């Protein structure tokens, strides 16, 4: 589904990704771990198409097409979802409006009619219930005055509504208390299915107690230096990132 | 077929019966302004002697006045002697015969704005027989209004049919020498609307609908007078979301509103005149004086405006809060794009006790446009317990535009409560990326954010117009980002 090959990218003059390769198939859950500054978030932003990141080498193929040729909105309509580490506030635009616009953009792309207003509300309310969110949320401005936990839940709600094929969640666990973490993990787990791939970008192994990954990758200085199964995450937790780095350079 | 041709015939006659379309068929007056021109305009309208005298006095006052220079606007000097102050309406022979002959770009805009099909022909200036449908609708409205005792007609018609009302109220809110452009308008005003709502009457419909399909070319010096008698209520909508074709570059209108005891006037404007091209060439200059007089106790005047057109806008719809407990409101969205300039705002003059005013101004600048909010809140010594709340927000799109705020406050009564809030924000690259990552195109994202920004004002517009106003903003900001 997603083939990243020797990807190099920089922001301004700083090179961040230095030859990163990763292969993700439908149904898989990948965890990308690594210390601060290793390039985890950059990877997420480059796949989503953020204009500040310049791709200087390598390739990214998604469902057989050259992903780097597509505009960010085209990538989204093709099924790529990025759960932001820092979701932005858009004052005055209510959540329901944004959600509906996003959903309809995707439906239009797929040749479907716009979603029926009643159907939309019904689905949104159901999904919100599983995330333990107050239905009043829909009428508030997008992320406007939301707490950190509310913002992250909101990202998961959007993901649940948009039903992406490839979801990349960038540090969705950061700044969450345990209840919010569980709610978010529940939301993610309920979306696991054989057609959907999920990439979790995270700093801590804590999230992986709730969402069990199929693969764990360790990122350091813009490259994946070690891959393994979920036991790698536990080992990392115990021995720290230096252990992998030393092992890799040895 | 028989009924159709019959209807057509009665329609053609009706044009001459009712004043919205004047029957003058003479050519345009030669350029220049002097007493002879003022006399000629008055004579062509068969005006009574007192009105001619009134115009002449205005003209003499105008001669002694100077064009104001305090506004934050830059435009070439207006050559008043090169303007023609009266031009006959185009005859049907010169107009397009059907929509097929109209510029496809204009039609495309109508489509984007969701203008009903039956209104498009009239807006595009198609000859009258092709616009038949809309006018017959207008006739029905006219009957309904006269049943309620409401007078709604062209200004010229009011001068002939209701001279006592016109004479009693004309110039009592905006005096002839109020300002340079007001004096000019008073001397040479072409036509406009007259509304009179009798005591205790609630106008049975939004005057918007009627006006929209019935307003023929009122010329560049429009004059509107609305009188709401004791306990009456009226909602009036001026203008149109569709771009109006107009060959006159200078527009200087006057609107006077008078609300007596317990009366309420809601005046909404959607202005979308030609703003000029990307380089600012050819746009309309719009210098307007709009003022409402809350003359009676417990009266209320509310201005709502959505301004997206014109190259230059100079406009401050204001309220004189004279009656005790009277209320003034100003809700405004002004959009400037490319080379447009707008200096707009309001004045709230608190004269009576316990008067209240609310100002909500939302300015959006894109391209190289410059926009200024200029607002005055004045509380007179006798206005005990006056209250004002002002909220003034600017949204910038891109880095070459500007927003400026000039709030003035003159508070001469210590019991007054005045609040002023102002914000300036930008549409950030991160907001746009966030929306795009959700599959929403950049243009749609900008529209969504702008509409969110303007929500408080849109909700004050009559329902069907709020929808069109949103579409209008989207069209006005097309290409603002990118």
XYZ file of C-alpha atoms in Angstrom:
732
model
C 0.000 0.000 0.000
C 2.692 2.489 1.046
C 6.251 2.039 -0.202
C 8.820 4.530 0.998
C 12.181 4.120 -0.577
C 15.384 5.908 0.475
C 13.416 9.075 1.248
C 15.369 12.262 1.883
C 13.774 15.465 3.029
C 14.731 18.765 4.541
C 13.130 21.810 6.056
C 15.010 24.962 5.174
C 18.671 24.006 5.234
C 18.292 21.246 7.757
C 18.275 17.719 6.407
C 15.967 15.582 8.490
C 15.152 12.376 6.635
C 18.319 10.764 5.330
C 17.364 7.748 3.320
C 14.312 6.308 5.039
C 12.657 3.162 3.731
C 9.420 1.637 4.965
C 6.802 -0.703 3.568
C 3.242 -0.748 4.921
C 0.551 -3.219 3.835
C -3.223 -3.179 4.376
C -4.292 -4.510 7.759
C -0.977 -3.763 9.443
C -0.280 -1.545 12.413
C 3.191 -0.024 12.488
C 4.729 1.911 15.353
C 7.450 4.404 14.565
C 9.484 5.178 17.648
C 12.546 7.248 18.256
C 14.007 10.062 20.273
C 13.142 13.725 19.781
C 14.469 15.112 16.547
C 14.885 11.735 14.882
C 12.455 12.661 12.085
C 9.233 10.929 13.210
C 6.966 13.908 12.703
C 8.749 14.895 9.511
C 7.935 11.492 8.071
C 4.259 12.018 8.901
C 4.228 15.535 7.406
C 6.015 14.490 4.217
C 3.556 11.670 3.585
C 0.688 14.108 4.126
C 2.337 16.653 1.802
C 3.177 19.628 4.023
C 4.642 22.397 1.835
C 7.448 23.294 4.266
C 9.204 19.952 3.776
C 11.217 19.618 0.624
C 11.789 16.123 -0.707
C 15.353 15.917 -1.994
C 15.572 12.255 -2.864
C 13.924 8.861 -2.884
C 10.342 7.905 -3.676
C 6.983 7.349 -2.038
C 4.445 5.137 -3.749
C 0.877 4.842 -2.480
C -1.550 2.346 -3.973
C 0.729 2.149 -6.994
C 0.869 5.899 -7.704
C 3.619 8.433 -7.097
C 2.405 10.056 -3.902
C 4.775 12.998 -4.122
C 3.017 14.182 -7.276
C -0.281 14.657 -5.449
C -1.547 17.767 -3.638
C -2.287 17.316 0.063
C -6.049 17.336 -0.518
C -5.720 14.715 -3.253
C -3.766 12.480 -0.893
C -6.496 12.899 1.706
C -9.233 12.047 -0.770
C -7.243 8.982 -1.807
C -7.507 7.752 1.766
C -4.519 9.153 3.669
C -5.307 10.629 7.064
C -2.897 12.430 9.353
C -3.781 12.766 13.008
C -1.933 15.950 13.931
C 0.365 16.273 16.894
C -0.819 19.851 17.313
C -4.296 20.199 15.766
C -4.897 23.837 14.782
C -7.756 25.975 16.003
C -10.094 27.390 13.388
C -12.291 29.884 15.236
C -15.823 30.356 13.980
C -15.895 27.223 11.842
C -17.816 24.571 13.683
C -16.688 20.998 13.939
C -19.722 19.571 12.222
C -19.179 21.870 9.255
C -15.542 20.900 8.813
C -16.327 17.214 9.202
C -19.101 17.359 6.669
C -16.999 19.327 4.190
C -14.177 16.808 4.545
C -16.507 13.867 4.182
C -18.198 15.333 1.131
C -14.893 16.197 -0.532
C -13.933 12.575 -0.200
C -17.299 11.296 -1.374
C -17.244 13.567 -4.376
C -13.820 12.265 -5.288
C -15.182 8.726 -5.104
C -18.136 9.666 -7.325
C -20.684 9.516 -4.494
C -23.439 11.991 -3.605
C -23.108 14.313 -0.648
C -23.986 12.759 2.660
C -27.523 13.205 3.880
C -27.633 15.643 6.822
C -29.582 13.257 9.026
C -27.326 10.340 8.198
C -24.288 12.485 8.963
C -25.526 13.498 12.394
C -26.510 9.973 13.269
C -23.106 8.560 12.343
C -21.241 11.378 14.057
C -23.186 10.861 17.289
C -22.494 7.135 17.270
C -18.786 7.633 16.748
C -18.675 10.277 19.430
C -20.303 7.952 21.897
C -17.522 5.385 21.421
C -14.975 8.130 22.045
C -16.824 9.323 25.115
C -17.375 12.778 23.590
C -20.189 15.186 24.357
C -22.414 15.670 21.254
C -22.231 19.444 21.884
C -18.716 19.163 20.541
C -20.073 19.240 17.012
C -21.266 22.804 17.407
C -18.068 24.208 18.810
C -15.420 25.926 16.717
C -12.810 23.512 15.336
C -10.429 22.860 18.247
C -11.320 26.318 19.574
C -10.481 26.399 23.260
C -10.252 22.590 23.379
C -8.049 20.964 25.993
C -5.153 18.835 24.740
C -7.186 15.667 25.298
C -10.226 17.075 23.513
C -8.142 17.981 20.497
C -6.747 14.467 20.222
C -10.156 12.874 20.598
C -11.369 15.186 17.912
C -8.640 13.926 15.583
C -9.753 10.358 16.219
C -13.367 11.333 15.595
C -12.391 12.803 12.241
C -10.497 9.643 11.423
C -13.469 7.495 12.388
C -15.781 9.565 10.175
C -13.423 9.679 7.191
C -12.546 5.969 7.339
C -9.102 6.329 5.777
C -7.162 3.498 4.203
C -3.905 4.727 5.656
C -3.984 6.560 8.979
C -0.859 8.141 10.398
C -1.239 9.264 13.988
C 1.461 11.693 15.013
C 2.107 11.559 18.788
C -1.576 11.141 19.420
C -0.729 9.933 22.920
C 1.276 12.967 23.987
C -0.326 15.059 26.682
C -3.157 12.604 27.355
C -4.268 11.481 30.784
C -5.016 7.816 31.196
C -8.760 8.068 30.524
C -8.233 10.032 27.347
C -5.510 7.629 26.282
C -7.858 4.683 26.718
C -10.629 6.415 24.820
C -8.294 7.266 21.966
C -6.887 3.711 21.917
C -10.429 2.304 21.829
C -11.204 4.534 18.907
C -8.134 3.403 17.026
C -8.643 -0.276 17.799
C -12.228 -0.163 16.595
C -10.913 1.024 13.234
C -8.473 -1.832 12.791
C -9.450 -3.983 9.882
C -7.814 -5.981 7.086
C -8.168 -3.161 4.556
C -6.757 -0.378 6.679
C -3.193 0.352 7.671
C -2.310 2.412 10.744
C 1.027 4.062 11.444
C 1.513 5.220 15.027
C 4.234 7.760 15.577
C 5.059 7.790 19.244
C 7.719 8.620 21.722
C 6.641 6.244 24.439
C 5.750 2.622 24.568
C 2.760 3.435 26.831
C 0.376 3.784 23.882
C 1.392 0.350 22.647
C -0.009 -1.208 25.809
C -3.402 -0.292 24.423
C -2.835 -0.539 20.693
C -0.817 -3.595 19.842
C 1.394 -3.031 16.787
C 2.422 -5.671 14.253
C 5.733 -3.926 13.623
C 7.899 -1.554 15.581
C 10.534 0.589 13.888
C 13.181 2.684 15.556
C 14.044 5.918 13.842
C 17.299 7.706 14.467
C 18.806 10.617 12.570
C 16.387 10.266 9.700
C 16.743 6.537 9.101
C 15.086 3.398 10.394
C 17.855 1.668 12.269
C 15.983 -1.277 13.671
C 12.663 -3.039 13.046
C 10.979 -5.768 14.963
C 7.703 -6.885 16.527
C 6.040 -5.460 19.630
C 8.701 -6.923 21.880
C 11.114 -4.359 20.440
C 9.064 -1.605 22.019
C 9.301 -3.244 25.425
C 12.992 -3.727 25.040
C 13.366 -0.070 24.106
C 11.407 0.981 27.144
C 13.782 -0.990 29.303
C 17.113 -0.213 27.670
C 16.566 3.211 26.090
C 17.254 4.510 22.617
C 21.032 4.553 23.104
C 20.979 0.801 23.194
C 19.602 0.552 19.658
C 21.879 3.252 18.404
C 24.929 1.514 19.790
C 23.756 -1.828 18.446
C 23.168 -0.293 15.038
C 26.521 1.389 14.820
C 28.392 -1.642 16.160
C -50.642 33.001 -26.387
C -53.396 35.559 -26.141
C -52.999 35.986 -22.406
C -49.292 36.200 -22.750
C -49.365 39.052 -25.219
C -52.039 40.742 -23.131
C -49.862 40.471 -20.081
C -46.927 41.765 -22.022
C -48.899 44.759 -23.092
C -50.091 45.589 -19.615
C -46.565 45.155 -18.431
C -45.207 47.657 -20.899
C -47.850 50.129 -19.801
C -47.072 49.485 -16.183
C -43.509 50.607 -16.743
C -44.806 54.071 -17.353
C -47.437 53.938 -14.653
C -45.057 53.205 -11.812
C -42.060 55.257 -11.138
C -39.261 52.785 -10.891
C -38.457 53.239 -14.518
C -38.604 56.827 -15.633
C -40.059 57.612 -18.996
C -37.524 60.172 -20.025
C -36.188 59.329 -23.428
C -33.946 62.259 -24.016
C -30.235 61.845 -24.346
C -27.574 62.321 -21.714
C -26.911 65.851 -20.469
C -23.530 67.240 -21.493
C -20.822 66.880 -18.830
C -20.427 69.558 -16.205
C -22.325 70.933 -13.249
C -23.971 74.333 -12.929
C -27.341 75.746 -11.888
C -28.687 75.057 -15.350
C -27.989 71.361 -14.963
C -29.719 71.272 -11.577
C -32.736 73.043 -13.070
C -32.787 70.647 -16.017
C -32.785 67.576 -13.770
C -35.581 68.987 -11.639
C -37.605 69.991 -14.693
C -37.332 66.564 -16.286
C -38.764 65.057 -13.128
C -41.610 67.596 -13.017
C -40.583 68.537 -9.526
C -42.377 71.233 -7.531
C -40.728 74.601 -7.086
C -39.732 74.003 -3.437
C -37.674 70.958 -4.384
C -35.882 72.798 -7.152
C -35.068 75.546 -4.673
C -33.838 72.887 -2.224
C -31.555 71.391 -4.866
C -30.201 74.797 -5.855
C -29.346 75.652 -2.259
C -27.538 72.346 -1.964
C -25.631 73.107 -5.140
C -24.557 76.518 -3.837
C -23.442 74.979 -0.570
C -21.513 72.295 -2.422
C -19.599 74.953 -4.347
C -18.277 76.330 -1.061
C -17.208 72.948 0.301
C -13.993 70.961 -0.086
C -13.719 67.284 -0.911
C -12.711 65.469 2.310
C -9.162 64.178 2.495
C -9.064 62.570 5.906
C -10.008 59.090 4.748
C -7.318 56.446 4.348
C -7.948 56.256 0.603
C -5.888 57.064 -2.439
C -7.486 57.780 -5.774
C -6.985 60.225 -8.628
C -8.711 63.568 -8.292
C -12.320 63.409 -9.392
C -13.050 65.868 -12.210
C -16.596 66.895 -11.374
C -16.895 68.879 -14.587
C -16.261 65.805 -16.679
C -19.206 63.898 -15.279
C -22.626 63.927 -16.832
C -25.237 64.395 -14.121
C -28.156 62.987 -15.978
C -28.368 60.205 -18.473
C -31.438 58.658 -19.975
C -31.896 54.959 -19.364
C -30.764 52.763 -22.212
C -33.503 52.028 -24.660
C -34.469 48.418 -25.201
C -32.949 48.478 -28.672
C -29.468 48.815 -27.191
C -29.879 46.033 -24.704
C -29.194 42.340 -25.132
C -32.286 40.545 -26.459
C -31.776 37.436 -24.375
C -29.328 35.842 -21.991
C -27.597 34.247 -24.992
C -26.209 37.687 -25.830
C -24.863 38.346 -22.352
C -21.203 37.975 -21.415
C -20.804 34.294 -20.396
C -18.532 35.337 -17.545
C -21.340 37.318 -15.966
C -23.687 34.357 -16.302
C -21.106 32.132 -14.688
C -20.998 34.481 -11.704
C -24.785 34.437 -11.375
C -24.573 30.692 -11.340
C -21.981 30.678 -8.573
C -24.097 33.066 -6.544
C -27.213 30.974 -6.957
C -29.229 33.881 -8.381
C -32.664 32.568 -9.365
C -33.019 32.089 -13.119
C -35.887 34.526 -13.498
C -33.803 37.328 -12.010
C -30.728 36.844 -14.141
C -32.119 38.436 -17.266
C -33.063 41.645 -15.519
C -29.740 41.898 -13.732
C -27.891 41.452 -16.968
C -29.916 44.263 -18.501
C -31.870 42.141 -20.967
C -34.660 44.006 -22.767
C -37.875 44.082 -20.805
C -40.084 41.580 -22.613
C -37.621 38.816 -21.765
C -37.851 39.651 -18.070
C -41.553 39.282 -17.954
C -41.826 36.742 -15.153
C -40.106 38.712 -12.482
C -42.070 41.874 -13.058
C -45.414 40.151 -12.719
C -44.242 38.799 -9.380
C -43.412 42.357 -8.393
C -46.917 43.496 -9.197
C -48.353 40.981 -6.763
C -46.073 42.307 -4.072
C -47.151 45.847 -4.777
C -50.808 44.987 -4.169
C -50.012 43.256 -0.923
C -48.114 46.293 0.298
C -50.795 48.800 -0.568
C -53.374 46.657 1.286
C -51.266 47.169 4.402
C -51.069 50.910 3.767
C -47.368 50.782 3.097
C -46.064 53.282 0.582
C -43.157 51.914 -1.404
C -42.261 53.653 -4.600
C -39.486 55.434 -6.400
C -38.325 58.690 -4.958
C -39.486 60.616 -8.032
C -42.939 59.136 -7.722
C -43.089 60.025 -4.038
C -42.255 63.648 -4.839
C -45.324 63.787 -7.095
C -47.708 61.556 -5.135
C -46.744 62.276 -1.524
C -45.091 65.704 -1.561
C -46.136 66.501 2.028
C -44.250 63.484 3.401
C -41.167 64.083 1.299
C -41.089 67.759 2.227
C -41.529 67.023 5.928
C -38.668 64.520 6.169
C -36.227 65.126 3.316
C -32.843 66.292 4.569
C -33.860 66.109 8.225
C -31.387 63.319 8.950
C -28.657 64.145 6.482
C -28.704 67.913 6.053
C -27.727 69.239 2.640
C -24.384 70.518 3.816
C -23.599 67.514 6.000
C -20.600 66.686 3.879
C -19.244 67.279 0.400
C -20.809 64.223 -1.197
C -24.118 64.728 0.597
C -24.316 68.270 -0.790
C -23.546 66.969 -4.275
C -26.212 64.296 -3.996
C -28.769 66.800 -2.688
C -28.208 68.969 -5.735
C -28.360 66.327 -8.428
C -29.904 63.156 -6.979
C -31.283 60.986 -9.720
C -33.760 58.632 -8.110
C -34.062 56.073 -5.377
C -36.662 54.607 -3.078
C -39.253 55.964 -0.742
C -40.822 53.916 2.032
C -43.522 54.966 4.466
C -44.852 52.562 7.072
C -47.994 53.862 8.801
C -48.524 53.822 12.547
C -48.624 50.373 14.090
C -48.084 48.524 10.822
C -45.695 45.667 10.534
C -44.619 45.596 6.911
C -46.009 42.296 5.571
C -42.840 41.287 3.742
C -39.155 41.905 3.583
C -38.850 44.773 1.164
C -35.780 43.000 -0.101
C -37.507 40.596 -2.430
C -39.565 43.254 -4.040
C -36.706 45.636 -4.432
C -34.400 43.107 -5.928
C -36.582 42.343 -8.859
C -37.901 45.806 -9.378
C -34.978 48.152 -9.057
C -34.129 49.523 -12.431
C -31.150 51.749 -12.972
C -31.519 54.458 -10.341
C -28.423 56.277 -11.484
C -25.322 57.278 -9.718
C -26.821 59.688 -7.184
C -29.332 57.559 -5.408
C -31.554 58.933 -2.659
C -33.523 56.802 -0.243
C -35.905 57.912 2.468
C -37.580 55.517 4.883
C -40.062 56.655 7.507
C -41.359 54.288 10.152
C -44.273 55.787 12.076
C -44.990 55.036 15.699
C -44.931 51.329 16.519
C -44.257 50.212 12.960
C -41.683 47.759 11.703
C -39.886 47.326 8.401
C -37.001 45.306 7.026
C -35.446 46.683 3.876
C -32.742 45.210 1.732
C -30.771 47.298 -0.686
C -28.557 46.071 -3.440
C -27.861 42.738 -4.802
C -25.250 40.046 -4.616
C -25.008 39.960 -8.389
C -22.465 42.237 -9.976
C -24.381 45.164 -11.411
C -23.356 46.615 -14.709
C -22.867 50.316 -14.435
C -21.038 52.761 -16.609
C -20.904 55.517 -14.007
C -17.733 55.573 -12.016
C -18.735 57.981 -9.257
C -21.569 57.029 -6.948
C -22.666 59.273 -4.105
C -25.839 58.049 -2.452
C -27.786 59.227 0.557
C -29.982 57.091 2.751
C -32.100 58.671 5.477
C -34.013 56.566 7.989
C -36.468 57.927 10.518
C -37.866 55.777 13.305
C -40.540 57.321 15.518
C -41.677 56.039 18.936
C -41.397 52.249 19.282
C -40.642 51.838 15.579
C -38.000 49.557 14.170
C -36.090 49.741 10.892
C -33.757 47.024 9.764
C -31.705 48.072 6.776
C -29.522 45.496 5.072
C -27.138 46.179 2.238
C -25.304 43.887 -0.070
C -23.003 45.883 -2.288
C -21.106 44.254 -5.116
C -20.290 46.944 -7.626
C -17.455 46.495 -10.049
C -14.176 46.715 -8.084
C -11.942 47.251 -11.102
C -9.507 44.726 -12.493
C -6.491 43.252 -10.643
C -4.649 46.523 -11.241
C -7.499 48.599 -9.900
C -8.480 50.021 -13.283
C -12.073 51.001 -13.874
C -13.744 50.307 -10.560
C -16.618 52.245 -9.009
C -15.998 55.002 -6.460
C -18.642 54.730 -3.801
C -19.112 57.696 -1.457
C -22.222 57.120 0.587
C -23.893 58.933 3.451
C -26.248 56.700 5.378
C -27.810 57.793 8.601
C -30.664 56.645 10.734
C -32.482 58.841 13.206
C -34.000 57.089 16.203
C -36.244 60.062 16.729
C -38.773 58.365 18.958
C -38.515 56.712 22.360
C -37.770 52.964 22.304
C -37.076 53.040 18.601
C -34.473 50.871 16.945
C -32.396 51.129 13.793
C -30.176 48.319 12.667
C -27.697 48.488 9.791
C -26.314 45.292 8.349
C -23.965 45.501 5.426
C -21.946 43.158 3.297
C -19.565 45.164 1.167
C -17.505 43.370 -1.425
C -17.548 45.638 -4.436
C -16.300 49.060 -5.571
C -12.724 50.212 -6.049
C -13.126 52.894 -3.386
C -15.626 52.696 -0.553
C -16.277 55.627 1.788
C -19.193 54.760 3.950
C -20.285 55.123 7.581
C -23.885 54.102 8.233
C -24.711 55.861 11.464
C -27.382 56.198 14.129
C -28.580 59.275 15.950
C -29.980 57.889 19.178
C -32.267 60.713 20.194
C -35.259 58.928 21.677
C -34.996 57.630 25.230
C -34.056 53.926 25.317
C -33.466 53.853 21.592
C -31.144 51.256 20.097
C -28.649 51.480 17.248
C -26.882 48.527 15.671
C -24.216 48.186 13.025
C -23.144 44.812 11.668
C -20.673 44.889 8.855
C -18.625 42.593 6.689
C -16.295 44.362 4.316
C -14.131 42.450 1.875
C -11.348 44.053 -0.093
C -9.260 42.131 -2.594
C -6.662 43.030 -5.243
C -6.360 46.858 -5.346
C -9.613 47.691 -3.567
C -9.662 50.302 -0.815
C -12.327 50.745 1.809
C -12.647 53.264 4.605
C -15.802 52.256 6.359
C -17.367 52.086 9.782
C -20.115 53.758 11.719
C -21.072 56.540 14.068
C -23.249 56.034 17.103
C -24.373 59.318 18.589
C -25.979 58.859 21.999
C -28.248 61.799 22.737
C -31.212 60.385 24.678
C -31.049 58.665 28.078
C -30.449 54.918 28.307
C -29.605 54.615 24.645
C -27.721 51.512 23.563
C -25.573 50.690 20.568
C -23.773 47.642 19.234
C -21.059 47.637 16.601
C -19.739 44.444 15.060
C -17.323 45.025 12.220
C -15.551 42.257 10.326
C -12.990 43.337 7.786
C -11.293 40.945 5.383
C -8.354 42.042 3.289
C -6.625 40.067 0.563
C -4.310 40.796 -2.350
C -2.930 44.328 -2.113
C -6.088 45.772 -0.643
C -6.202 48.319 2.155
C -9.051 48.502 4.570
C -9.811 50.847 7.425
C -12.428 50.692 10.117
C -13.369 54.154 11.308
C -15.881 54.326 14.102
C -17.142 57.051 16.374
C -19.012 56.546 19.617
C -20.178 59.850 21.030
C -22.072 60.145 24.284
C -23.627 63.583 24.809
C -23.793 65.133 28.295
C -27.539 64.468 28.634
C -27.305 60.801 27.578
C -27.417 59.212 31.017
C -26.883 55.481 31.154
C -25.697 55.129 27.554
C -24.072 51.840 26.615
C -21.970 50.781 23.670
C -20.271 47.569 22.758
C -17.866 47.594 19.840
C -16.198 44.584 18.358
C -13.888 45.135 15.487
C -12.083 42.194 13.890
C -9.765 42.082 10.907
C -8.697 39.060 8.924
C -5.736 39.242 6.577
C -5.149 36.866 3.700
C -1.640 37.049 2.264
C 1.131 39.461 3.171
C 0.563 42.470 0.900
C -2.743 43.698 2.297
C -3.454 45.955 5.222
C -6.033 46.529 7.939
C -6.285 49.709 9.971
C -8.538 50.653 12.843
C -9.459 54.196 13.811
C -11.809 54.124 16.785
C -12.918 57.482 18.142
C -14.724 57.899 21.434
C -16.116 61.101 22.851
C -17.735 60.437 26.161
C -19.281 63.416 27.896
C -21.421 61.622 30.439
C -19.700 59.747 33.269
C -22.457 57.136 33.586
C -21.729 55.736 30.119
C -20.508 52.166 29.717
C -18.356 51.705 26.663
C -16.593 48.508 25.607
C -14.242 48.128 22.689
C -12.673 44.876 21.518
C -10.458 44.549 18.495
C -8.546 41.647 16.957
C -6.434 41.133 13.883
C -5.748 37.641 12.634
C -4.330 35.931 9.608
C -5.350 32.781 7.868
C -2.341 30.681 8.748
C -0.577 28.211 6.496
C -1.155 25.609 9.196
C -4.910 26.155 9.173
C -4.961 25.695 5.419
C -2.797 22.597 5.557
C -5.020 21.115 8.233
C -8.094 21.574 6.049
C -6.330 20.288 2.947
C -5.219 17.207 4.842
C -8.903 16.562 5.434
C -9.522 16.639 1.676
C -10.788 20.222 1.456
C -9.280 22.315 -1.336
C -7.372 25.441 -0.426
C -10.025 27.691 -1.890
C -12.820 25.948 -0.022
C -10.760 26.110 3.145
C -10.338 29.880 2.799
C -14.068 30.258 2.205
C -14.864 28.141 5.200
C -12.588 30.147 7.469
C -13.835 33.481 6.131
C -17.463 32.477 6.531
C -16.735 31.349 10.065
C -15.162 34.724 10.743
C -18.238 36.558 9.455
C -20.869 34.366 11.056
C -22.019 36.926 13.621
C -22.883 39.380 10.869
C -24.434 36.915 8.424
C -26.909 35.808 11.033
C -28.296 39.359 11.052
C -29.139 39.215 7.350
C -32.532 38.114 6.079
C -32.374 34.356 5.678
C -32.260 33.928 1.909
C -29.684 36.663 1.607
C -27.360 35.189 4.186
C -26.882 32.212 1.899
C -26.212 34.393 -1.117
C -23.883 36.632 0.872
C -21.765 33.619 1.765
C -21.534 32.637 -1.871
C -20.659 36.228 -2.702
C -17.720 36.234 -0.321
C -16.438 33.066 -1.883
C -16.593 34.571 -5.347
C -14.992 37.823 -4.174
C -12.038 36.028 -2.665
C -11.454 33.700 -5.592
C -7.739 33.469 -6.237
C -6.903 35.313 -3.004
C -4.611 32.500 -1.953
C -2.261 30.685 -4.227
